[in-house]
Structure formats: C-alpha cells, structure tokens
Amino acid sequence: MRAEILTVGSELLLGQIVDTNAAFIARHLAGIGLDLFHKVTVGDNQGRVAEAIRTALGRAQVVITTGGLGPTADDVTREAVAEAFGRDLVFVPELMEQVDAFFRARGLPSSPSNRKQAYIPAGAIPVENPLGTAPCFIVEEGDRSLAVLPGVPREMEYLLVTRVLPHVRERHGIQGTIVSRLVRVCGLGESRVGELLADFMTRGGNPTVGTMAHLGRVDVRIAAKGPDDASARTLIAPVEAAVRQRLGDVVYGTDGDTLEGVVAAGLEARALTLALVEAGTGGLVTERLTAGGAAARVRALVASPADAARTLGVEDGDSLAPRLAGAARAWAGAALGAAVVVGPPEGEGLSRAHDVAIAVRAQGPAGEWRHRLAGDAVQVRARAQVLALDGLRRALGALGR
Ligand code: ATP
Ligand code: MG
C-alpha cells in the first residue's frame, strides 16, 4: 500500500526551516510497512495545496499533510482540503469547545480568528489536539484516507503516533510491522564497514542490512518485517549478533546510544574523574560529555596547544598530546587524563588538512591516536571531537571494570 506526505509552508520552500516533519512521518510510515514514493512540499497557496492533495490521492491510499492549519490568513490547508474533495467546511461546536478550553486552561483569551479552526470539511473525522489549538482531522473517501495534521512538530508527532497511525492501520487492515535496530560504529569508514558486511548487505530477504554514514561514525541498520514487534525482533537478534562479531570493538552501542553517553556511563561505572585538555576543539568534547551526563566527572582546560603547554608546564612541540594528558591528570588530581590537540592547517584548497592527536593516560599510557583530517577547520573540529570521544571510550574499555 502506498502513502504520500504533503508538507505545507512557504517557509519550507524558502529554506528558512528544515522539513523535519516529513522525515519523522516517513520513518513511521516505513514502520508500518507502507511504501512511500513521493514527498511533496507546497507553499501557503490554497489552489496549489488542493492540487497537490488531488495528485497525492490519485497515486496513494494514505496521504498525510502537515502545516497550514493555524488561525491566520496564510493558513489555507483546511480550505484546500475542502476544495480538493468538493466538500463544504462545516462548523463543529465540539471543536470550538476544545479550542476555547485550550485557552481557558492557560488563562488566555481566544481570539475570533480561532473560530476558523473549528471548521472542517463535511464528513471529516475530527481529531482532538490536546497539545495545541489547531484541531486536525481525517477525511475518508472510497479506499483513500487523508490525515491533516498541524505543522508544529511536537503536536504533529504526538497526533501521528497516537491517533493517525492506529486509525490508518485499522482502516486499511495493516497488520505487519517493520522494526529497525541500529548498531552504532565509530572508528571505521563506511566503505570498510560495507566490505565487512557485504554478504549481509547483498543477501536481501528479511532482515535487511544497510549502512548510513555520519560525521566520523557509521550506523548499521538491521530492519526486519514481522507480524508484530516481538517476532521482528526475534529475526533481528541473530543478525545483530553476527554483525557485532564481524565488526568487533568499533561497535559502541545500539539505537539511542551516543558516544558521549557511553563515555559518561564508563566514567560513572568506574567512579573515575577525567582531566581533559582541549587544544583546538574549542570545548566541543566537554560540551558533548556534559550533554552525556558526565559534567561532574570532567575538569577541562580549553586553550591553544601553546597555551595549554605553558599552563600545564610541559614542553610544546612534537607529541604534545601525551604530555598534556599526563600533566592534566596530575594538575586536576584526576584518575584519567586526556588531551586532544588539533594542529594548524597544512596545505591549500582541497588538500588542506590538520594533524589531530589524541592521548589518554591512566596510571600509565592508556591510548594514543594520530589522524590527519582533511577539510575546513569547522569539519576538522567536528570530526576531532568524535575521535576524541571514541579514544576515551576505547581507553575506558581497555581499563576493564
Ligand atoms: P499553528 O496552529 O501553530 O499555526 P499550523 O498547522 O498552522 O500550526 P504552521 O503554521 O504551518 O502550522 O507551522 C507552525 C510551525 O511549525 C512553523 O513555524 C514551523 O516552525 C513548524 N513547522 C511547520 N511545518 C514544519 C515541517 N514540515 N517541519 C518542521 N517544522 C515545521
Ligand atoms: Mg500557522
């Protein structure tokens, strides 16, 4: 069965906001096994929105729109839906009551323009929106369903997951589910991961295995179809075990795991503090570790390589990172010391590159890595922080429990 997504908003076409709604909906449509062949974006123009709805309903059984449901004059989606179906907009007193109740609960007056939101196409199924003022609705005609959702991501996501998808599954008798498991990898490029997993990736069948490259890391996605969640997971388990076996210690986690979260958990589990010198990464590693929950376990020094050397009283020059890591550990009285040092740019244009050195010290050396990263300074800093976090992860792993 086919689905189509229609996102409405001129700001999307102007590139002023990124269409995260379409990506969210796409993932969830895949999750119930619907095929998505088109994602369409149109501006706030009634005629063009109506046309896009008719086109979508001509080639997909399930169409989901977001945006343009608000009270202002440039919100035209409800009028466009009415036009596309040739139905009138009718006033639904219960929807008006919901809108009024929303404002009352917040001690705010509702404005006359909110009255517009209580109109939906004749025969549409109203869907209450407990998170916002824009009530949304589903229109059924023949074997086609059109779900009309607000643009605000938080509202859209809630309504899609709790209201629209259950309705669509029931109405169209959709039984299967697709479950995706992510195996998170750092320290190998996507092409190398692809080589190691080539037989899984070309085999097809169920589950399927694919890779997605991100900055400095790779996700391996194992996706299985099954009649329900549990049976899909049962299909995934042996493939995941085989993938992990094949990849070894470059695997740092699964699904929602992050590098910073893994490092933070590693420090916490061993009750270790970390003295961290960031020379050339502008505090990015500290920021990530803070986000991962390790703020109380990290003492950081953010400085240029030369200033870091001077502050910690070590000699500047070659192989600075291990000296900084050792001196920082002593300076902060921490169990672990680490340093990431981004060197100055070398070369011009496309061959421009920076040397990046990472060192970790416990009682003795606990790891040292050197990389030469091409790209502009922003890209190099972004990748250097990932490599630094991965170095910390590996050093912690090597320390044992
Ligand atoms: P409201 O009742 O709040 O006006 P609405 O249904 O009219 O909701 P829009 O006005 O189109 O929705 O969008 C509201 C906000 O939601 C936008 O300012 C934008 O920040 C966000 N938004 C809209 N569409 C998308 C989208 N496709 N992806 C991500 N964010 C979006
Ligand atoms: Mg709006």
Coordinates of C-alpha atoms and ligand atoms in Angstrom, one line a residue:
M1 CA 0.0 0.0 0.0
R2 CA 1.2 3.4 -0.9
A3 CA 1.5 6.6 1.2
E4 CA 2.4 10.1 0.4
I5 CA 3.5 13.0 2.5
L6 CA 2.5 16.6 1.8
T7 CA 4.1 19.4 3.9
V8 CA 2.6 22.8 3.6
G9 CA 4.5 26.1 4.2
S10 CA 6.2 28.7 2.1
E11 CA 9.0 28.9 4.7
L12 CA 9.9 25.3 3.8
L13 CA 10.2 26.2 0.1
L14 CA 12.3 29.3 1.1
G15 CA 14.7 27.1 3.1
Q16 CA 14.0 29.0 6.3
I17 CA 13.1 25.9 8.2
V18 CA 14.1 22.3 7.5
D19 CA 11.3 19.8 6.8
T20 CA 11.8 17.6 9.8
N21 CA 8.1 16.7 9.8
A22 CA 8.4 14.8 6.5
A23 CA 11.4 12.8 7.8
F24 CA 9.6 11.9 11.0
I25 CA 6.4 10.8 9.2
A26 CA 8.5 8.9 6.6
R27 CA 10.1 6.8 9.4
H28 CA 6.8 6.0 10.9
L29 CA 5.2 5.0 7.6
A30 CA 8.1 2.7 6.9
G31 CA 7.5 1.3 10.4
I32 CA 4.0 0.1 9.5
G33 CA 5.2 -1.2 6.1
L34 CA 3.7 1.5 3.8
D35 CA 5.6 2.3 0.6
L36 CA 6.4 6.0 0.3
F37 CA 7.1 7.0 -3.3
H38 CA 6.6 10.8 -3.0
K39 CA 7.2 13.5 -0.5
V40 CA 5.8 16.9 -1.7
T41 CA 6.1 20.4 -0.3
V42 CA 3.9 23.3 -1.4
G43 CA 3.7 26.9 -0.2
D44 CA 0.8 28.5 1.5
N45 CA -1.4 28.7 -1.5
Q46 CA -4.9 27.2 -1.5
G47 CA -5.1 26.3 -5.2
R48 CA -1.7 24.6 -5.2
V49 CA -2.3 22.8 -1.9
A50 CA -5.6 21.5 -3.3
E51 CA -3.9 20.4 -6.5
A52 CA -1.2 18.6 -4.6
I53 CA -3.8 16.8 -2.4
R54 CA -5.7 15.6 -5.6
T55 CA -2.4 14.4 -7.1
A56 CA -1.4 12.6 -4.0
L57 CA -4.8 10.9 -3.6
G58 CA -4.5 9.8 -7.2
R59 CA -1.5 7.7 -6.5
A60 CA -1.5 6.8 -2.8
Q61 CA -4.2 5.4 -0.5
V62 CA -2.8 7.1 2.6
V63 CA -1.9 10.8 2.4
I64 CA -0.6 12.8 5.4
T65 CA -0.3 16.6 5.4
T66 CA 1.3 18.9 7.9
G67 CA 1.1 22.6 8.4
G68 CA -1.2 25.5 7.5
L69 CA -3.9 24.6 10.0
G70 CA -3.5 27.7 12.2
P71 CA -5.9 30.6 12.6
T72 CA -4.1 33.1 10.4
A73 CA -5.0 34.1 6.8
D74 CA -2.0 32.4 5.4
D75 CA -3.1 29.0 6.9
V76 CA -5.0 27.6 4.0
T77 CA -4.8 23.8 4.3
R78 CA -8.4 23.2 5.6
E79 CA -9.9 25.3 2.7
A80 CA -7.6 23.4 0.3
V81 CA -8.8 20.0 1.6
A82 CA -12.5 21.1 1.2
E83 CA -11.7 22.3 -2.3
A84 CA -9.9 19.1 -3.2
F85 CA -12.8 16.9 -2.1
G86 CA -15.5 19.3 -3.3
R87 CA -17.0 19.5 0.2
D88 CA -18.1 22.4 2.3
L89 CA -16.4 23.5 5.5
V90 CA -18.8 22.9 8.4
F91 CA -18.6 24.4 11.9
V92 CA -18.2 21.7 14.6
P93 CA -19.2 23.1 18.0
E94 CA -17.2 20.4 19.9
L95 CA -14.0 21.6 18.2
M96 CA -14.8 25.2 19.1
E97 CA -15.3 24.0 22.7
Q98 CA -11.8 22.2 22.6
V99 CA -10.1 25.4 21.3
D100 CA -11.8 27.5 23.9
A101 CA -10.9 25.0 26.6
F102 CA -7.3 25.1 25.5
F103 CA -7.2 28.9 26.0
R104 CA -9.2 28.8 29.2
A105 CA -6.8 26.2 30.8
R106 CA -4.0 28.7 30.1
G107 CA -5.9 31.7 31.3
L108 CA -5.7 33.3 27.8
P109 CA -8.5 34.8 25.7
S110 CA -9.2 33.0 22.5
S111 CA -9.3 35.4 19.5
P112 CA -12.1 35.5 16.9
S113 CA -9.7 34.1 14.3
N114 CA -9.5 30.8 16.3
R115 CA -13.2 30.2 15.3
K116 CA -11.8 29.3 11.9
Q117 CA -10.1 26.3 13.4
A118 CA -13.5 24.8 14.4
Y119 CA -14.4 24.3 10.7
I120 CA -13.6 21.0 9.0
P121 CA -14.7 19.6 5.7
A122 CA -18.2 18.0 5.8
G123 CA -18.0 14.3 6.8
A124 CA -14.4 14.6 8.1
I125 CA -13.5 12.8 11.3
P126 CA -12.3 15.3 13.9
V127 CA -9.2 14.5 15.8
E128 CA -8.7 16.3 19.1
N129 CA -5.4 18.1 19.6
P130 CA -4.6 18.2 23.3
L131 CA -1.2 19.9 22.7
G132 CA -2.3 22.9 20.7
T133 CA -5.1 24.9 19.3
A134 CA -5.3 23.5 15.8
P135 CA -7.8 20.6 15.7
C136 CA -6.9 18.2 13.0
F137 CA -9.0 15.8 11.0
I138 CA -9.1 12.7 8.8
V139 CA -11.1 12.6 5.6
E140 CA -12.1 9.2 4.2
E141 CA -13.3 8.8 0.6
G142 CA -13.6 5.4 -1.0
D143 CA -10.4 3.5 -0.2
R144 CA -8.4 6.7 0.4
S145 CA -7.5 8.3 3.7
L146 CA -6.2 11.9 4.1
A147 CA -4.9 12.9 7.5
V148 CA -4.5 16.6 8.1
L149 CA -2.0 17.5 10.9
P150 CA -0.6 20.7 12.3
G151 CA 2.9 21.9 11.4
V152 CA 4.3 22.3 14.9
P153 CA 6.5 19.2 15.2
R154 CA 5.6 18.3 18.8
E155 CA 1.9 18.4 18.1
M156 CA 2.3 16.6 14.7
E157 CA 4.4 13.8 16.2
Y158 CA 2.0 13.2 19.0
L159 CA -1.1 13.1 16.8
L160 CA 0.5 11.0 14.2
V161 CA 1.7 8.3 16.6
T162 CA -1.3 8.2 19.0
R163 CA -4.2 8.9 16.6
V164 CA -3.5 8.8 12.9
L165 CA -1.4 5.7 12.6
P166 CA -3.7 3.5 14.7
H167 CA -6.6 4.7 12.6
V168 CA -4.8 4.0 9.3
R169 CA -3.8 0.5 10.4
E170 CA -7.3 -0.3 11.4
R171 CA -9.0 1.2 8.5
H172 CA -6.6 -0.4 5.9
G173 CA -6.2 -3.7 7.7
I174 CA -2.4 -3.2 8.0
Q175 CA -1.0 -5.9 10.2
G176 CA 2.7 -6.2 9.7
T177 CA 5.3 -4.0 11.3
I178 CA 8.9 -3.1 10.4
V179 CA 11.4 -2.9 13.3
S180 CA 14.8 -1.2 12.8
R181 CA 17.8 -1.8 15.0
L182 CA 20.8 0.5 14.7
V183 CA 24.2 -0.8 15.5
R184 CA 26.4 2.2 16.1
V185 CA 30.0 2.2 14.9
C186 CA 32.9 4.6 15.3
G187 CA 36.5 4.1 14.1
L188 CA 35.9 2.5 10.6
G189 CA 34.8 4.3 7.5
E190 CA 31.5 3.4 5.8
S191 CA 33.2 1.7 2.9
R192 CA 35.2 -0.6 5.2
V193 CA 32.1 -1.4 7.2
G194 CA 30.3 -2.1 3.9
E195 CA 33.1 -4.5 2.9
L196 CA 33.0 -6.4 6.2
L197 CA 29.2 -6.7 6.0
A198 CA 29.0 -7.2 2.2
D199 CA 27.3 -10.6 2.3
F200 CA 24.6 -9.4 4.8
M201 CA 24.0 -6.3 2.7
T202 CA 23.6 -8.0 -0.7
R203 CA 21.7 -11.0 0.6
G204 CA 18.4 -9.2 0.7
G205 CA 15.5 -11.0 2.3
N206 CA 14.4 -10.4 5.9
P207 CA 16.0 -8.7 7.8
T208 CA 17.8 -6.3 5.5
V209 CA 21.1 -4.8 6.5
G210 CA 22.3 -1.3 5.3
T211 CA 24.8 1.4 6.4
M212 CA 24.4 5.1 6.9
A213 CA 27.4 7.4 7.2
H214 CA 27.5 10.3 9.7
L215 CA 30.3 12.6 10.6
G216 CA 33.1 10.4 11.9
R217 CA 30.8 7.4 12.5
V218 CA 28.6 4.9 10.8
D219 CA 25.2 3.3 11.7
V220 CA 24.4 -0.2 10.6
R221 CA 20.6 -0.6 10.3
I222 CA 19.1 -4.0 10.6
A223 CA 15.4 -3.9 9.6
A224 CA 13.0 -6.8 9.9
K225 CA 9.4 -7.2 8.8
G226 CA 7.2 -9.3 11.0
P227 CA 3.6 -9.7 12.1
D228 CA 4.4 -7.9 15.3
D229 CA 7.2 -6.2 17.2
A230 CA 8.4 -9.2 19.1
S231 CA 8.7 -11.5 16.0
A232 CA 10.5 -8.8 14.1
R233 CA 13.0 -8.5 17.0
T234 CA 13.4 -12.3 17.0
L235 CA 14.5 -12.1 13.4
I236 CA 16.9 -9.2 14.1
A237 CA 18.7 -10.8 17.1
P238 CA 20.9 -13.4 15.4
V239 CA 21.8 -11.0 12.6
E240 CA 22.8 -8.3 15.1
A241 CA 25.0 -10.9 17.0
A242 CA 26.7 -11.8 13.7
V243 CA 27.2 -8.1 12.7
R244 CA 28.7 -7.3 16.1
Q245 CA 31.0 -10.3 15.9
R246 CA 32.2 -9.3 12.5
L247 CA 32.8 -5.6 13.5
G248 CA 34.4 -6.1 16.9
D249 CA 35.2 -3.2 19.2
V250 CA 34.3 -0.5 16.7
V251 CA 30.7 -1.1 17.8
Y252 CA 30.0 1.4 20.6
G253 CA 26.3 0.9 21.1
T254 CA 22.8 0.4 19.6
D255 CA 19.7 2.5 18.9
G256 CA 19.7 5.7 21.0
D257 CA 23.3 5.2 22.4
T258 CA 25.7 8.1 21.9
L259 CA 29.4 8.2 22.2
E260 CA 29.2 10.8 24.9
G261 CA 26.7 8.8 26.8
V262 CA 28.8 5.7 26.6
V263 CA 31.9 7.6 27.8
A264 CA 29.9 9.3 30.6
A265 CA 28.5 5.9 31.7
G266 CA 32.0 4.4 31.6
L267 CA 33.4 7.1 33.9
E268 CA 30.4 6.8 36.2
A269 CA 30.6 3.0 36.4
R270 CA 34.2 3.1 37.4
A271 CA 33.8 6.3 39.5
L272 CA 36.6 8.0 37.6
T273 CA 37.3 11.7 37.1
L274 CA 38.7 12.9 33.8
A275 CA 41.1 15.8 33.3
L276 CA 40.6 16.9 29.7
V277 CA 42.7 19.3 27.6
E278 CA 41.1 20.6 24.5
A279 CA 43.7 22.3 22.4
G280 CA 41.9 23.3 19.2
T281 CA 38.5 21.8 19.7
G282 CA 37.0 24.8 21.5
G283 CA 35.4 22.9 24.3
L284 CA 33.3 20.7 22.0
V285 CA 34.3 17.5 23.7
T286 CA 33.5 18.9 27.1
E287 CA 30.2 20.1 25.8
R288 CA 29.3 16.6 24.5
L289 CA 30.4 14.9 27.7
T290 CA 28.2 17.4 29.6
A291 CA 25.3 16.5 27.4
G292 CA 26.1 12.9 28.0
G293 CA 25.7 13.4 31.8
A294 CA 29.4 13.5 32.8
A295 CA 29.7 17.2 33.8
A296 CA 30.5 16.3 37.4
R297 CA 33.3 14.0 36.4
V298 CA 35.2 16.2 33.9
R299 CA 37.7 19.0 34.6
A300 CA 38.5 20.7 31.4
L301 CA 41.1 23.1 30.1
V302 CA 40.3 24.7 26.7
A303 CA 43.3 26.5 25.2
S304 CA 45.6 26.7 22.2
P305 CA 48.3 24.0 22.1
A306 CA 50.9 26.5 23.1
D307 CA 48.9 28.0 26.0
A308 CA 47.9 24.6 27.2
A309 CA 51.6 23.5 27.3
R310 CA 52.5 26.7 29.2
T311 CA 49.6 26.4 31.6
L312 CA 50.5 22.8 32.5
G313 CA 54.2 23.4 32.4
V314 CA 55.1 20.9 29.7
E315 CA 57.3 21.4 26.7
D316 CA 55.5 22.4 23.5
G317 CA 56.4 20.7 20.2
D318 CA 56.1 17.2 18.8
S319 CA 54.0 14.5 20.6
L320 CA 52.4 17.1 22.8
A321 CA 49.1 15.3 23.4
P322 CA 50.5 12.6 25.8
R323 CA 52.5 15.1 27.8
L324 CA 49.4 17.3 28.2
A325 CA 47.3 14.2 29.2
G326 CA 49.8 13.3 31.9
A327 CA 50.2 16.8 33.2
A328 CA 46.5 17.5 33.2
R329 CA 45.9 14.3 35.2
A330 CA 48.3 15.5 37.8
W331 CA 47.1 19.1 37.8
A332 CA 43.5 18.1 38.4
G333 CA 44.2 15.1 40.7
A334 CA 42.1 13.0 38.3
A335 CA 42.3 9.3 37.7
L336 CA 42.3 9.8 33.9
G337 CA 44.0 12.5 31.8
A338 CA 43.3 13.1 28.2
A339 CA 44.2 15.6 25.5
V340 CA 43.1 16.3 22.0
V341 CA 45.4 18.6 20.0
V342 CA 44.4 19.9 16.6
G343 CA 47.4 21.2 14.7
P344 CA 47.5 24.2 12.4
P345 CA 46.2 23.8 8.8
E346 CA 48.7 22.5 6.3
G347 CA 48.4 22.7 2.5
E348 CA 45.9 24.7 0.4
G349 CA 42.5 24.2 -1.1
L350 CA 41.2 20.6 -1.2
S351 CA 44.5 19.2 0.1
R352 CA 44.2 21.4 3.3
A353 CA 44.5 19.2 6.3
H354 CA 45.1 19.2 10.1
D355 CA 47.0 16.8 12.2
V356 CA 44.9 15.6 15.2
A357 CA 46.5 13.8 18.1
I358 CA 44.6 12.2 21.0
A359 CA 46.1 10.7 24.1
V360 CA 44.7 9.2 27.2
R361 CA 46.6 8.4 30.4
A362 CA 45.6 6.5 33.4
Q363 CA 48.4 5.4 35.7
G364 CA 50.3 4.7 32.5
P365 CA 49.6 5.4 28.9
A366 CA 46.0 4.3 28.1
G367 CA 45.9 5.1 24.4
E368 CA 47.3 7.3 21.7
W369 CA 45.9 8.0 18.3
R370 CA 47.0 10.2 15.4
H371 CA 44.9 11.3 12.5
R372 CA 45.3 13.6 9.5
L373 CA 42.0 15.1 8.8
A374 CA 41.2 17.0 5.5
G375 CA 38.6 19.7 5.3
D376 CA 38.0 23.1 6.7
A377 CA 38.5 24.0 10.3
V378 CA 34.8 23.5 11.3
Q379 CA 34.7 20.0 9.8
V380 CA 38.0 19.1 11.3
R381 CA 36.9 20.2 14.8
A382 CA 33.7 18.3 14.4
R383 CA 35.5 15.1 13.5
A384 CA 38.2 15.6 16.1
Q385 CA 35.6 15.7 18.9
V386 CA 34.1 12.4 17.7
L387 CA 37.6 10.8 17.5
A388 CA 38.4 12.1 21.0
L389 CA 35.2 10.7 22.4
D390 CA 36.0 7.4 20.7
G391 CA 39.5 7.4 22.1
L392 CA 38.1 7.9 25.6
R393 CA 35.6 5.1 25.0
R394 CA 38.4 2.7 23.9
A395 CA 40.7 3.7 26.8
L396 CA 37.9 3.1 29.3
G397 CA 37.1 -0.2 27.7
A398 CA 40.7 -1.3 28.0
L399 CA 40.8 -0.3 31.7
G400 CA 38.3 -3.1 32.4
R401 CA 35.8 -2.8 35.2
Ligands
ATP1 P1 -0.2 26.6 14.1 O1 -1.6 26.4 14.6 O2 0.7 26.6 15.3 O3 -0.1 27.9 13.3 P2 0.0 25.2 11.7 O4 -0.7 23.9 11.4 O5 -0.6 26.4 11.1 O6 0.1 25.3 13.2 P3 2.4 26.1 10.5 O7 1.9 27.5 10.8 O8 2.5 25.7 9.1 O9 1.4 25.0 11.3 O10 3.7 25.8 11.3 C1 3.9 26.1 12.6 C2 5.3 25.9 12.9 O11 5.7 24.6 12.9 C3 6.3 26.6 11.9 O12 6.6 27.9 12.3 C4 7.5 25.8 11.9 O13 8.4 26.2 12.9 C5 7.0 24.4 12.3 N1 6.8 23.6 11.1 C6 5.8 23.6 10.2 N2 6.0 22.7 9.2 C7 7.1 22.0 9.5 C8 7.8 21.0 8.9 N3 7.4 20.4 7.8 N4 9.0 20.5 9.5 C9 9.4 21.1 10.7 N5 8.8 22.1 11.3 C10 7.6 22.6 10.7
MG2 MG 0.4 28.5 11.3

